[in-house]
Amino acid sequence: MWSMKLKRAHGGCKLEQAKPSASSDSYVSNENHSNSTISLKYCNRSSRAGTRGRTMKAGAGLFSALALFLLMGAVLTQLVRPKKPTRRPATNRRPSVAKPAVPAQPEPQEPTDFPPPILGPPSMFPDCPRECLCSPNYPNSLNCENRNIRAIPVIPSRTHYLYLQNNYISEVTAEPFVNASEIRWINLANNRILRIHKQVFEKIPSLLYLYVHRNQLKEVPQGLPASLEQLRLSRNHITKIPSGAFGKMENLTLLDLYHNQLSDSDLGRNTFKDLKGLMQLNLAHNVLKKMPDGVPSGLIQLYLDRNRIDDIPKNYFRDLTHLAFVRLNYNQLSDKGVPKGVFNISSLLDLQLAHNQLTSVPLFNGHLEQLHLNHNSIENINGTLICPYSLQADLSDHSLAPKLRYLRLDGNHLSPPIPLDVIMCFRHLHSIVI
């Protein structure tokens, strides 16, 4: 009989056959068969139990890995996350369009900032500069105006009249005038002159007229020749008059400093003392607050319009016995700043006080011919008070009547008709504006 043996190996069952024994009988055989059956069943159960054990172990490992993964995920979720940028609420405003950047313009540089010089026509004079015109009809004149020149050319020795206006000259040096000692007249108006070397005038001692208006000078040129008769420096940027700038200039009759930046401190008491022949002084459109001191006694015309003058000294005009024209328009004069009788000057012919703060008509001399009082604060006019002569006097001789011919009163607080006493006093009055 064959016998069966079961062995467990590696968690399973193994079935072996045994050779039959000779002494075994059928009972034994049956018993063995029964035992083998039981053993086989047990093996099968054991095998299934082992499989379940291994499955449970594998499941426990998988569960542990899953738990570890979830734990790591929970830890990672606790880390600080960067905030997402919040979107602004929608608006109706249109998105701005970036404008293209405009490149900065470079500063103009020579010679591209000026037009090229204009050459003159061919000349019969070999010494005539190419930028100028030398007319055979006027051999002593050198015409270089409106030629876009930036530097003064060499001036021929025969020149008496030099015209250089309306160019781009920025500096006046002595070199061009080395041989031009006979010049009488120089016109440098409307250039860009910043400086005039004082050595220039050493070369031209006979100069009579110097016109340098509409330039960029910051001070009065020094070394001016004593022969000079007219000096025009209007519309510059002058803030300084050097000491002695007008020294020994006794022949100067006209000094024009209109439209500069002169203040009271720039005009000393001795600024004009050497100008004994001065007849016309123009200081209009500056920043003066008081009347200039030390003006020459021979002065005929004094122009002080568009300053900030609010007071006239009582005896200011006493020594100006030749003064005929006084202009003080556009200042800050009031009745308080105009002393009684300050304009009682026998030589005065034209008095202009428009655009001030006067409330009454100032007294004036009977020789006055024109009086401008427009745009003040005058409310009434009394002919009896302002008449230079008594209305009761015998004025049948018109030669004795006041010489006033033109009276302007518009822009005040007056209305027609003209008072009768005004007509009775000023019998030579041809025009009155109210």
PDB file of N, CA and C in Angstrom, residues 138 219 228 262 296 323 346 355 393:
ATOM      1  N   TYR A 138      28.870 155.740 -51.655  1.00  0.00           N
ATOM      2  CA  TYR A 138      29.140 156.099 -50.260  1.00  0.00           C
ATOM      3  C   TYR A 138      30.410 155.372 -49.813  1.00  0.00           C
ATOM      4  N   GLU A 219      25.954 145.227 -18.191  1.00  0.00           N
ATOM      5  CA  GLU A 219      26.472 146.453 -17.597  1.00  0.00           C
ATOM      6  C   GLU A 219      26.850 147.434 -18.696  1.00  0.00           C
ATOM      7  N   LEU A 228      32.025 160.888 -27.518  1.00  0.00           N
ATOM      8  CA  LEU A 228      30.689 160.337 -27.777  1.00  0.00           C
ATOM      9  C   LEU A 228      29.594 161.366 -27.498  1.00  0.00           C
ATOM     10  N   LEU A 262      17.651 148.450 -14.033  1.00  0.00           N
ATOM     11  CA  LEU A 262      18.338 149.333 -13.098  1.00  0.00           C
ATOM     12  C   LEU A 262      17.453 149.647 -11.896  1.00  0.00           C
ATOM     13  N   PRO A 296      22.053 166.096 -14.559  1.00  0.00           N
ATOM     14  CA  PRO A 296      22.672 167.362 -14.988  1.00  0.00           C
ATOM     15  C   PRO A 296      21.661 168.497 -15.075  1.00  0.00           C
ATOM     16  N   LEU A 323      14.532 172.226 -18.241  1.00  0.00           N
ATOM     17  CA  LEU A 323      13.692 171.030 -18.383  1.00  0.00           C
ATOM     18  C   LEU A 323      12.376 171.380 -19.068  1.00  0.00           C
ATOM     19  N   SER A 346       9.061 177.158 -15.130  1.00  0.00           N
ATOM     20  CA  SER A 346       8.745 178.043 -16.259  1.00  0.00           C
ATOM     21  C   SER A 346       9.142 177.448 -17.603  1.00  0.00           C
ATOM     22  N   HIS A 355      -1.777 157.188 -15.730  1.00  0.00           N
ATOM     23  CA  HIS A 355      -1.699 155.870 -15.088  1.00  0.00           C
ATOM     24  C   HIS A 355      -0.945 155.942 -13.763  1.00  0.00           C
ATOM     25  N   ALA A 393      -8.197 188.652 -12.966  1.00  0.00           N
ATOM     26  CA  ALA A 393      -7.227 189.530 -13.631  1.00  0.00           C
ATOM     27  C   ALA A 393      -7.682 189.809 -15.054  1.00  0.00           C
TER      28      ALA A 393
END
